[in-house]
PDB file of C-alpha atoms in Angstrom:
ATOM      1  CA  UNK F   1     202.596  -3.807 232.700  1.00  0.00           C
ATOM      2  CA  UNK F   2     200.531  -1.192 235.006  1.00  0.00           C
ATOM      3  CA  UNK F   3     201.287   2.016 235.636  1.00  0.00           C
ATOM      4  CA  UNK F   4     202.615   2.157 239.241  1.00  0.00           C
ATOM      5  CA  UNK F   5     205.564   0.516 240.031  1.00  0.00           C
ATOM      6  CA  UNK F   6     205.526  -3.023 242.153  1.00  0.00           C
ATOM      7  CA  UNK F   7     207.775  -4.004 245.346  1.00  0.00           C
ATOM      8  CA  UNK F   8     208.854  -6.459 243.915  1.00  0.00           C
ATOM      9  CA  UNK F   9     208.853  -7.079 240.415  1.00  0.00           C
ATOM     10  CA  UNK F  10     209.524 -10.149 240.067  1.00  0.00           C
ATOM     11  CA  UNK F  11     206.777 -11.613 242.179  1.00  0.00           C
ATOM     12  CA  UNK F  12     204.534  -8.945 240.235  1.00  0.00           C
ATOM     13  CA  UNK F  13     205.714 -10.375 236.787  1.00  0.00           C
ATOM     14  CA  UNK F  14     204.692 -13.781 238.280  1.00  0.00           C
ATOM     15  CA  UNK F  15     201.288 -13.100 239.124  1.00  0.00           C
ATOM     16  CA  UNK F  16     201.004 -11.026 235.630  1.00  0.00           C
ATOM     17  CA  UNK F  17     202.007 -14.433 234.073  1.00  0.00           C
ATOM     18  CA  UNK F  18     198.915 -16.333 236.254  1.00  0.00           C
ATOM     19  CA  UNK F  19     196.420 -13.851 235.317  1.00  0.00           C
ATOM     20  CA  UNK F  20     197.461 -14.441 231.592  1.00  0.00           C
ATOM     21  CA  UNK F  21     197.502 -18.274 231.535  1.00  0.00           C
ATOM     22  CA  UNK F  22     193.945 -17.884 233.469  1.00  0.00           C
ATOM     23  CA  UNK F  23     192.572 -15.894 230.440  1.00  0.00           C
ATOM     24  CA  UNK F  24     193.363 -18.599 228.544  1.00  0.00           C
ATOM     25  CA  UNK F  25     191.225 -22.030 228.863  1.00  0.00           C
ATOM     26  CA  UNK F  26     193.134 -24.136 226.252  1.00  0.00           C
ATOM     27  CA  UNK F  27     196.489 -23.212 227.565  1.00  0.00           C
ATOM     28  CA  UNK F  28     198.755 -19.946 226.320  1.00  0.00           C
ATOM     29  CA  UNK F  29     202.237 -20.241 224.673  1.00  0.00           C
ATOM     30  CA  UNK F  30     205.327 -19.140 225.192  1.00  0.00           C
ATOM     31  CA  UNK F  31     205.305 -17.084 222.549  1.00  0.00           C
ATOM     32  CA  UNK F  32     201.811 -15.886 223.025  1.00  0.00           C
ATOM     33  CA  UNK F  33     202.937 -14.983 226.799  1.00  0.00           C
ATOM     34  CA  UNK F  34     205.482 -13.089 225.807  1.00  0.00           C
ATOM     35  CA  UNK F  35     203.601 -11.010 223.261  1.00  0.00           C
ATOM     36  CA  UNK F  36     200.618 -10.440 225.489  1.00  0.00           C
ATOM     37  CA  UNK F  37     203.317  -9.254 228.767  1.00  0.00           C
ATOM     38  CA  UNK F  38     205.935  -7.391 227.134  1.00  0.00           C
ATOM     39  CA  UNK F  39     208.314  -9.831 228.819  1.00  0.00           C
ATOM     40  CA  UNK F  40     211.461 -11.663 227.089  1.00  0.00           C
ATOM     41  CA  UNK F  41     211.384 -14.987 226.476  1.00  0.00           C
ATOM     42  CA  UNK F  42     214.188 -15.989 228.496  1.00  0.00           C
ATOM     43  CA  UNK F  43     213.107 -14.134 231.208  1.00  0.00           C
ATOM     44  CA  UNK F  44     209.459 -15.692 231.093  1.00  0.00           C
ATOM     45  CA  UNK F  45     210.978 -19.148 230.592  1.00  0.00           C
ATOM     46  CA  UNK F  46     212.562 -18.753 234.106  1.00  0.00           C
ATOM     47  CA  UNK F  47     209.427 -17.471 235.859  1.00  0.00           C
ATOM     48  CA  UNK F  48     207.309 -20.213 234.403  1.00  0.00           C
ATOM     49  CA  UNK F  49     209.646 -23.088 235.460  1.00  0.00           C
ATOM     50  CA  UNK F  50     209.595 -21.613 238.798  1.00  0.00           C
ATOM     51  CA  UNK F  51     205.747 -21.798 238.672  1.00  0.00           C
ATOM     52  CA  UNK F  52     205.821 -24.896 237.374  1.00  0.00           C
ATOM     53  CA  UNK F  53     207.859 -26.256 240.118  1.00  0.00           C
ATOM     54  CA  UNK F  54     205.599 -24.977 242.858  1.00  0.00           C
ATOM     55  CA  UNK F  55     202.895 -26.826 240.425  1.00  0.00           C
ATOM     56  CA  UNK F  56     201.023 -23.471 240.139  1.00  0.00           C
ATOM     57  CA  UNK F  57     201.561 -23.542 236.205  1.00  0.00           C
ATOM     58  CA  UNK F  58     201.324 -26.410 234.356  1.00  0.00           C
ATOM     59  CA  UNK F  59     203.024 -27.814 230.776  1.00  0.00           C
ATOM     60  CA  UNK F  60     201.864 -31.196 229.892  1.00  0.00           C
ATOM     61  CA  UNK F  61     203.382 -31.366 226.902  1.00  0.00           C
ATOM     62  CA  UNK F  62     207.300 -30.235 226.727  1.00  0.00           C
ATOM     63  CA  UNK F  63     207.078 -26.716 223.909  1.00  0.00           C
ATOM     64  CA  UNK F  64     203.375 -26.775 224.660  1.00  0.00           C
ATOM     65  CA  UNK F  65     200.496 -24.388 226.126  1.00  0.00           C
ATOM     66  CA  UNK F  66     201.076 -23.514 229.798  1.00  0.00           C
ATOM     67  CA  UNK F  67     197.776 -24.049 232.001  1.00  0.00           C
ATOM     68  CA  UNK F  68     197.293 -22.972 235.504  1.00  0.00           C
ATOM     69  CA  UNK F  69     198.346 -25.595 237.745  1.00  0.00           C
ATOM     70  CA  UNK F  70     197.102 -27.745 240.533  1.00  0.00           C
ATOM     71  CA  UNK F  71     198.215 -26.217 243.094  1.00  0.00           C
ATOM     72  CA  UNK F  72     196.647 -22.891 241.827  1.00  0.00           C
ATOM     73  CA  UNK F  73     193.439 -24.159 241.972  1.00  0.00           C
ATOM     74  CA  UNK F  74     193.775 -26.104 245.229  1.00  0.00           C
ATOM     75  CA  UNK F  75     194.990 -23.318 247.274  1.00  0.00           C
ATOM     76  CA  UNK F  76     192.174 -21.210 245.828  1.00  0.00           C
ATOM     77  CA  UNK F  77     189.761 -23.909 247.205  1.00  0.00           C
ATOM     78  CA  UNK F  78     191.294 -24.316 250.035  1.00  0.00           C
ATOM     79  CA  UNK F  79     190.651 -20.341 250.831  1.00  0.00           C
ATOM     80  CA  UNK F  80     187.297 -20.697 249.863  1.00  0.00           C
ATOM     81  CA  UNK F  81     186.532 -23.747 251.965  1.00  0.00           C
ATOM     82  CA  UNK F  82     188.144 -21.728 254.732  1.00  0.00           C
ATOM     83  CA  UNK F  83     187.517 -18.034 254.800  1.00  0.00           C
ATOM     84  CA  UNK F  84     185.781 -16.263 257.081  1.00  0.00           C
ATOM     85  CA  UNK F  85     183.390 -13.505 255.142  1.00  0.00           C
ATOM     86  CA  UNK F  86     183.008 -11.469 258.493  1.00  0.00           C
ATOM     87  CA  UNK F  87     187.035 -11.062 258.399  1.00  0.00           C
ATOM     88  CA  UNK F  88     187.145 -10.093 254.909  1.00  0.00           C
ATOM     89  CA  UNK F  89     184.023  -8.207 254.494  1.00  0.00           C
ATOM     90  CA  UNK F  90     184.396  -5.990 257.973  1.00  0.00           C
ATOM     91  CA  UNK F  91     186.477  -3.149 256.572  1.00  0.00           C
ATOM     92  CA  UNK F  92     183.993  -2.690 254.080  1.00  0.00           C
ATOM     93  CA  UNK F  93     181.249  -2.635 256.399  1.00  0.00           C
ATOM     94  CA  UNK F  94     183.045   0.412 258.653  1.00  0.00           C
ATOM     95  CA  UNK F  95     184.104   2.314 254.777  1.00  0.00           C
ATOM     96  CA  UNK F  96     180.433   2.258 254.698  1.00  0.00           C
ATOM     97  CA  UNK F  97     179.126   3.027 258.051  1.00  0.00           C
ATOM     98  CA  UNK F  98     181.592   6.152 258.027  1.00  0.00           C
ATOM     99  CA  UNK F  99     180.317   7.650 254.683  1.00  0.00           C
ATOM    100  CA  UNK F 100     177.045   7.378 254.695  1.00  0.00           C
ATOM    101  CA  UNK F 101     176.853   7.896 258.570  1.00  0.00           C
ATOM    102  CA  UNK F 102     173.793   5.110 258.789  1.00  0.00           C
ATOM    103  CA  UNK F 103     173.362   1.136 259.558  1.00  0.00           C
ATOM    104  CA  UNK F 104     175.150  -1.305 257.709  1.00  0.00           C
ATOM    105  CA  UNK F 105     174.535  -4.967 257.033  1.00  0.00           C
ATOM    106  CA  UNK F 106     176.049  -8.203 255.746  1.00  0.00           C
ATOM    107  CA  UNK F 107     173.740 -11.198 254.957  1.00  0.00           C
ATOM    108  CA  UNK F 108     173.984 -14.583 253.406  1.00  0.00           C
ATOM    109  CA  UNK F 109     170.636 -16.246 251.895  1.00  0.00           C
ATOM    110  CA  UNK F 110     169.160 -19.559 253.250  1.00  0.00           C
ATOM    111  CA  UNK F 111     166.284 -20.876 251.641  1.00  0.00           C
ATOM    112  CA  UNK F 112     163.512 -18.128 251.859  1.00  0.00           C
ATOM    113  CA  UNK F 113     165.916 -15.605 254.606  1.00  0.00           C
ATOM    114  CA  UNK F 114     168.273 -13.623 254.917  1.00  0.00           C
ATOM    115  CA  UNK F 115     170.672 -14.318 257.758  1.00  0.00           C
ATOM    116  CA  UNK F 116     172.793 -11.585 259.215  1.00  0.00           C
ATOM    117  CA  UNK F 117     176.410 -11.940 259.725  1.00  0.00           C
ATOM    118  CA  UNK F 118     177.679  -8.596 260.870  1.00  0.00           C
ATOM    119  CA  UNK F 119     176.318  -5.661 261.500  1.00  0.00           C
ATOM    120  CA  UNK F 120     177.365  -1.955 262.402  1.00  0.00           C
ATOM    121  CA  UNK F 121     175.610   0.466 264.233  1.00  0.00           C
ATOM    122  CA  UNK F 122     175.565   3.954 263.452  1.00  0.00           C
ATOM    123  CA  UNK F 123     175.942   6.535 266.077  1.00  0.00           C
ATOM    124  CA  UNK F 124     172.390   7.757 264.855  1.00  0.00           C
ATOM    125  CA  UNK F 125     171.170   4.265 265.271  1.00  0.00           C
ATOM    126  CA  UNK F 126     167.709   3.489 264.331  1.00  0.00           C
ATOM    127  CA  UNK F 127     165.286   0.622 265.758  1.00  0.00           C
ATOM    128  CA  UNK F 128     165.888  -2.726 263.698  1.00  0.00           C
ATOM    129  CA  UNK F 129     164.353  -6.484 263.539  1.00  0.00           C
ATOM    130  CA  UNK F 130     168.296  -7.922 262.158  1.00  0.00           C
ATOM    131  CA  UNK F 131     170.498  -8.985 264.754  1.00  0.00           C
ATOM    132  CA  UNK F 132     173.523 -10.617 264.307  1.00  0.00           C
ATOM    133  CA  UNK F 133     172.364 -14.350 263.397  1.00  0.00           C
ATOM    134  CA  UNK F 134     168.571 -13.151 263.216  1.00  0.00           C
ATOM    135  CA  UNK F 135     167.090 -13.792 259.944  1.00  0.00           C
ATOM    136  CA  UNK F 136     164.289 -11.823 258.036  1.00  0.00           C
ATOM    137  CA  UNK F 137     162.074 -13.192 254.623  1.00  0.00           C
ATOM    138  CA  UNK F 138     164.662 -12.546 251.436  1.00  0.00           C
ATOM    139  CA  UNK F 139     161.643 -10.931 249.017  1.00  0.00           C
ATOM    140  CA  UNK F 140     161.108  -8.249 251.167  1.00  0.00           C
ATOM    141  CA  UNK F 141     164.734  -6.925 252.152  1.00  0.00           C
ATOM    142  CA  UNK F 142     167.402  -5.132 250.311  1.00  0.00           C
ATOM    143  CA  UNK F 143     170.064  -8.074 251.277  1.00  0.00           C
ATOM    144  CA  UNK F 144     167.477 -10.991 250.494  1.00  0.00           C
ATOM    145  CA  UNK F 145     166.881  -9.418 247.221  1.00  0.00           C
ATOM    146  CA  UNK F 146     170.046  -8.355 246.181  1.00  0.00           C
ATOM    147  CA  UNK F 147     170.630 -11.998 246.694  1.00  0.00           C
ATOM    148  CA  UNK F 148     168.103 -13.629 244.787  1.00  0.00           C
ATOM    149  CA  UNK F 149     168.908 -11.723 241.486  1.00  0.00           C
ATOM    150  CA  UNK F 150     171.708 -13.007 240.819  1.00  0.00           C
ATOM    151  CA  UNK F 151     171.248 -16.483 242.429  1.00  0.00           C
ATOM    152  CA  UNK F 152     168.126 -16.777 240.176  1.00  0.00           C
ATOM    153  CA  UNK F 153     168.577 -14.758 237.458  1.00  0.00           C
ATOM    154  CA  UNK F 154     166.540 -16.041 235.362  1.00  0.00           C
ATOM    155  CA  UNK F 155     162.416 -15.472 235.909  1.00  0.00           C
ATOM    156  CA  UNK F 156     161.574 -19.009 235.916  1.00  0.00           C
ATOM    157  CA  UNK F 157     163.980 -19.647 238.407  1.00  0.00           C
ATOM    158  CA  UNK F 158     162.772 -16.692 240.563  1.00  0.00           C
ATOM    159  CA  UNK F 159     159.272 -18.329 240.352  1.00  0.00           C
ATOM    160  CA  UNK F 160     159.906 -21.740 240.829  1.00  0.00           C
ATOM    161  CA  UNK F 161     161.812 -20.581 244.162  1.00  0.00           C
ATOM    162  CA  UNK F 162     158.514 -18.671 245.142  1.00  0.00           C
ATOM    163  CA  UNK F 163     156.628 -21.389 244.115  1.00  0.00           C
ATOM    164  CA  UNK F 164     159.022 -23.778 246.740  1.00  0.00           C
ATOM    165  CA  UNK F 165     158.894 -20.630 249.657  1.00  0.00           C
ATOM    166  CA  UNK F 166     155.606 -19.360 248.822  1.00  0.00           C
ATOM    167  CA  UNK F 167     153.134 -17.875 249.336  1.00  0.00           C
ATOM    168  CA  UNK F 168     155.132 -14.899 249.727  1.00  0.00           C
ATOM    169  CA  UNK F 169     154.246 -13.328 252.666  1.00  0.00           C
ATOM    170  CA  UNK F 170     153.409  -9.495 253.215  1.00  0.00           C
ATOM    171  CA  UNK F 171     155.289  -7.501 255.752  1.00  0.00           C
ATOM    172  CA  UNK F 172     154.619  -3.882 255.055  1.00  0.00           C
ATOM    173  CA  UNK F 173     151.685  -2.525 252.356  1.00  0.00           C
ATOM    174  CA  UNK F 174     154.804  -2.156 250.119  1.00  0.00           C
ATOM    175  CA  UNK F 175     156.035  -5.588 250.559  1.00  0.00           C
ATOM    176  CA  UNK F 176     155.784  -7.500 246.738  1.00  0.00           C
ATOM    177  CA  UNK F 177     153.748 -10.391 247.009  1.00  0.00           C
ATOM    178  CA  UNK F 178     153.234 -11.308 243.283  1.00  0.00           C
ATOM    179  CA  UNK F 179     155.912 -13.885 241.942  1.00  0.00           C
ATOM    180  CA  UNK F 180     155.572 -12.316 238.145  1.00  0.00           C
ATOM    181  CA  UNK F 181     156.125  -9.002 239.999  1.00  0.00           C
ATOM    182  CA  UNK F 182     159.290 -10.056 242.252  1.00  0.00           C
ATOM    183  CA  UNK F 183     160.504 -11.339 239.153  1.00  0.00           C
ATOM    184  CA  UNK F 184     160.230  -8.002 237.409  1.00  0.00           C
ATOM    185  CA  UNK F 185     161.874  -6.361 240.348  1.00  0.00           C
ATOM    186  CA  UNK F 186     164.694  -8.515 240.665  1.00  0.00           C
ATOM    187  CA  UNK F 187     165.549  -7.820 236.323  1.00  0.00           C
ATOM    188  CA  UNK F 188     165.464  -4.030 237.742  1.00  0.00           C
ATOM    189  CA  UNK F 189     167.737  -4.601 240.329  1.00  0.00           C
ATOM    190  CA  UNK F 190     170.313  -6.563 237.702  1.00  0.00           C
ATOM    191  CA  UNK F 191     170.224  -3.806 235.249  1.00  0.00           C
ATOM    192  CA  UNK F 192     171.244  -0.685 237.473  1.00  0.00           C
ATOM    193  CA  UNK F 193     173.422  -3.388 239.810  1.00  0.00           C
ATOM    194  CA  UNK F 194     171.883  -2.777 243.349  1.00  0.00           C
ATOM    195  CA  UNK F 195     169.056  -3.623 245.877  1.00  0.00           C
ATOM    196  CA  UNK F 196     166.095  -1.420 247.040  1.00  0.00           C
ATOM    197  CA  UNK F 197     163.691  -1.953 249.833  1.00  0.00           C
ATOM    198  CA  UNK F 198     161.400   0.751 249.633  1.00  0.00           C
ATOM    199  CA  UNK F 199     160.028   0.279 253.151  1.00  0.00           C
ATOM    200  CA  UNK F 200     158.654  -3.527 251.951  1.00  0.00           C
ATOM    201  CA  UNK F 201     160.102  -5.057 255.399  1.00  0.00           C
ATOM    202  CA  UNK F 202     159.744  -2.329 258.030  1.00  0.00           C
ATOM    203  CA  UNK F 203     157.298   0.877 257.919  1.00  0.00           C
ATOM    204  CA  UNK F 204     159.666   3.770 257.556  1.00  0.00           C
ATOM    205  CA  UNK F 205     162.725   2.150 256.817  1.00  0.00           C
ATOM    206  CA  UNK F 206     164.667   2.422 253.546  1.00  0.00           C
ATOM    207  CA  UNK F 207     167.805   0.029 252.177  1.00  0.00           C
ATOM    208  CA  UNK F 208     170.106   0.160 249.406  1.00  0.00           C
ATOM    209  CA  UNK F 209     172.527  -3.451 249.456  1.00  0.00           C
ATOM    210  CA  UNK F 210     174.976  -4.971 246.504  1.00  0.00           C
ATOM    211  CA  UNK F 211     175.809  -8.417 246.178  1.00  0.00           C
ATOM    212  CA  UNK F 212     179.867  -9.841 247.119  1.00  0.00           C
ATOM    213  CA  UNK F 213     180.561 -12.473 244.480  1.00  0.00           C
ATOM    214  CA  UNK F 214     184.150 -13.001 246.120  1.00  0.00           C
ATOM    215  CA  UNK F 215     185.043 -14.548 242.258  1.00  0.00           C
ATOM    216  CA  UNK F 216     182.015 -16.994 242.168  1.00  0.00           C
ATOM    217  CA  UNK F 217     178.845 -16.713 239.682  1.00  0.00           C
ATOM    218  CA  UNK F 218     176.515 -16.506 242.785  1.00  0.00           C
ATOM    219  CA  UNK F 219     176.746 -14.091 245.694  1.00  0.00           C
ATOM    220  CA  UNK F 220     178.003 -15.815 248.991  1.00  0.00           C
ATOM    221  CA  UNK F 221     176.583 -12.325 250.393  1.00  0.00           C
ATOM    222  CA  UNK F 222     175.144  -9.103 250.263  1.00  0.00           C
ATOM    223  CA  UNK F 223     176.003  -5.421 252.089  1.00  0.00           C
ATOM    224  CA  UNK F 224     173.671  -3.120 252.415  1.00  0.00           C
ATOM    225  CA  UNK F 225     173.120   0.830 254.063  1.00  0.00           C
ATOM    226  CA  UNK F 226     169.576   0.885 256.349  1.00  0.00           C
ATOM    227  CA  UNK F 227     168.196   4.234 257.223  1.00  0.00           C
ATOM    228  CA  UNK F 228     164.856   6.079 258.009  1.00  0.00           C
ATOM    229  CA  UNK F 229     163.207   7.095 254.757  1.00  0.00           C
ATOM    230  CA  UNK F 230     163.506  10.847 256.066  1.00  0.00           C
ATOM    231  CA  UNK F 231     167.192  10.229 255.445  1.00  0.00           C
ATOM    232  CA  UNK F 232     167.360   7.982 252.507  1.00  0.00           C
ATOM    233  CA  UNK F 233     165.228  10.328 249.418  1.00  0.00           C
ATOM    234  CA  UNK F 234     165.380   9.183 246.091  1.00  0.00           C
ATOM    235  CA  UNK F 235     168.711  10.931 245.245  1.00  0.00           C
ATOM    236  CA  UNK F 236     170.275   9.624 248.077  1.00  0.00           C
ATOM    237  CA  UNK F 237     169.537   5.943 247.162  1.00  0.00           C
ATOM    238  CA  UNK F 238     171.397   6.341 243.919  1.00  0.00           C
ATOM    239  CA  UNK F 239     174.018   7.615 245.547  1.00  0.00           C
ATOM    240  CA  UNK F 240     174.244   5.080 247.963  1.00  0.00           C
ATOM    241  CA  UNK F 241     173.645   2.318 245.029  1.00  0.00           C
ATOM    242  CA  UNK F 242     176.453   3.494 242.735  1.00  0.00           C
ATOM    243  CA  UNK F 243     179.033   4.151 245.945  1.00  0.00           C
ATOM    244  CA  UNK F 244     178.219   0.486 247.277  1.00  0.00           C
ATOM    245  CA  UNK F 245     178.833  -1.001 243.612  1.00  0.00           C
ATOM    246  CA  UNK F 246     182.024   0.686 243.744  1.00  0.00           C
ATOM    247  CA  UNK F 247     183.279   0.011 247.179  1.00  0.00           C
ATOM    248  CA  UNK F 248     182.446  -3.736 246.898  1.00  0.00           C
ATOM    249  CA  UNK F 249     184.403  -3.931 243.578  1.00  0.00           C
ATOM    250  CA  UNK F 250     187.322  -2.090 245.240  1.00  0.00           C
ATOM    251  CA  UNK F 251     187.429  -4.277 248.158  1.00  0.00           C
ATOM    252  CA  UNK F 252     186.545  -7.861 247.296  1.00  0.00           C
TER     253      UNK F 252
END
């Protein structure tokens, strides 16, 4: 039932009893509940008709499998429809900017860009084309392409979307040009879980971003830590990589 105590544990058995029934796409018992949570019958027969009530579990059939309810899924919608990304994401964006000391970034991808949503300077600031609203080509930043791998993670998908954008335009002598090789790039970035623009949008400049699912298969955006490459080596990068994977599954 989780090591450190709750508030209020009753509320906390509730929402142990939602995560359970959401494991479970053709429904969960009563009896399967209560083996799974460690909870009495009786006492998981109460919280579940409270649920129920509220319509945020669901029994169709009286004995049967409990389902999440409507309500559940409506007010989970209703967030999403609703939420502002620059409210949720900003505490994340200042964790960053203090530990790593540098510029950070939040972008969302539109077509072929990146657009910027929020930004935070560091004290050390550095000269930058993203503004807050600007937008810069997705292929060649560390937001745009932590964006693109997992919105087309497949490599035909990553083509046909340069094929529909293209020709993919060169910013920097490092920017990739090559469909077969963004495609490559964009596996890489999948398999060790974050973004690197290796100077490809701006001479001099280094980035290291992670995608924000915020519970969807696609990211709605991407975070990312901007310095000059005399500050961002090779080790440094990892570093920043596996602490961004981290603090984005921490906070969203």
């Amino acid at each position: 039932m989780g090591e450190v105590q709750s508030p209020v544990g009753s509320v906390d058995r509730a929402l142990l009893i939602l995560q359970e029934i959401g494991r479970h796409s053709r429904g969960a018992t009563l009896d399967e509940l209560s083996t799974r949570l460690g909870l009495p019958k009786s006492s998981l027969h109460r919280l579940l008709s409270a649920l129920k009530h509220r319509g945020f579990a669901a029994q169709p059939e009286p004995s049967g499998p409990y389902y999440l309810g409507t309500e559940m899924l409506a007010t989970a919608f209703r967030f999403y429809e609703t939420m502002d990304l620059r409210t949720l994401v900003r505490p994340l964006l200042t964790r960053l900017s203090e530990e790593f000391t540098e510029t950070v970034h939040m972008a969302m991808l539109d077509g072929a860009e990146v657009v910027y949503l929020d930004k935070v300077e560091a004290v050390r600031s550095i000269t930058m084309t993203s503004v807050i609203g600007g937008r810069n080509l997705a292929h060649c930043t560390g937001v745009g392409k932590a964006l693109l791998a997992w919105t087309y993670p497949a490599d035909e998908a990553i083509k046909a979307w340069a094929e529909r954008y293209g020709p993919l335009a060169s910013r920097t002598r490092n920017t990739i040009t090559s469909p077969a090789r963004l495609a490559t790039n964009l596996a890489q970035i999948r398999e060790r879980g974050y973004a690197l623009d290796l100077e490809e949008n701006e001479p001099g400049v280094r980035c290291v971003s992670a995608p924000v699912f915020m519970g969807k298969s696609a990211p709605v955006a991407a975070v990312s830590v901007t310095a000059l490459k005399d500050r961002m080596s090779q080790a440094r990068m990892e570093e920043c990589g596996d602490f961004l994977r981290r603090a984005v599954a921490e906070h969203l």
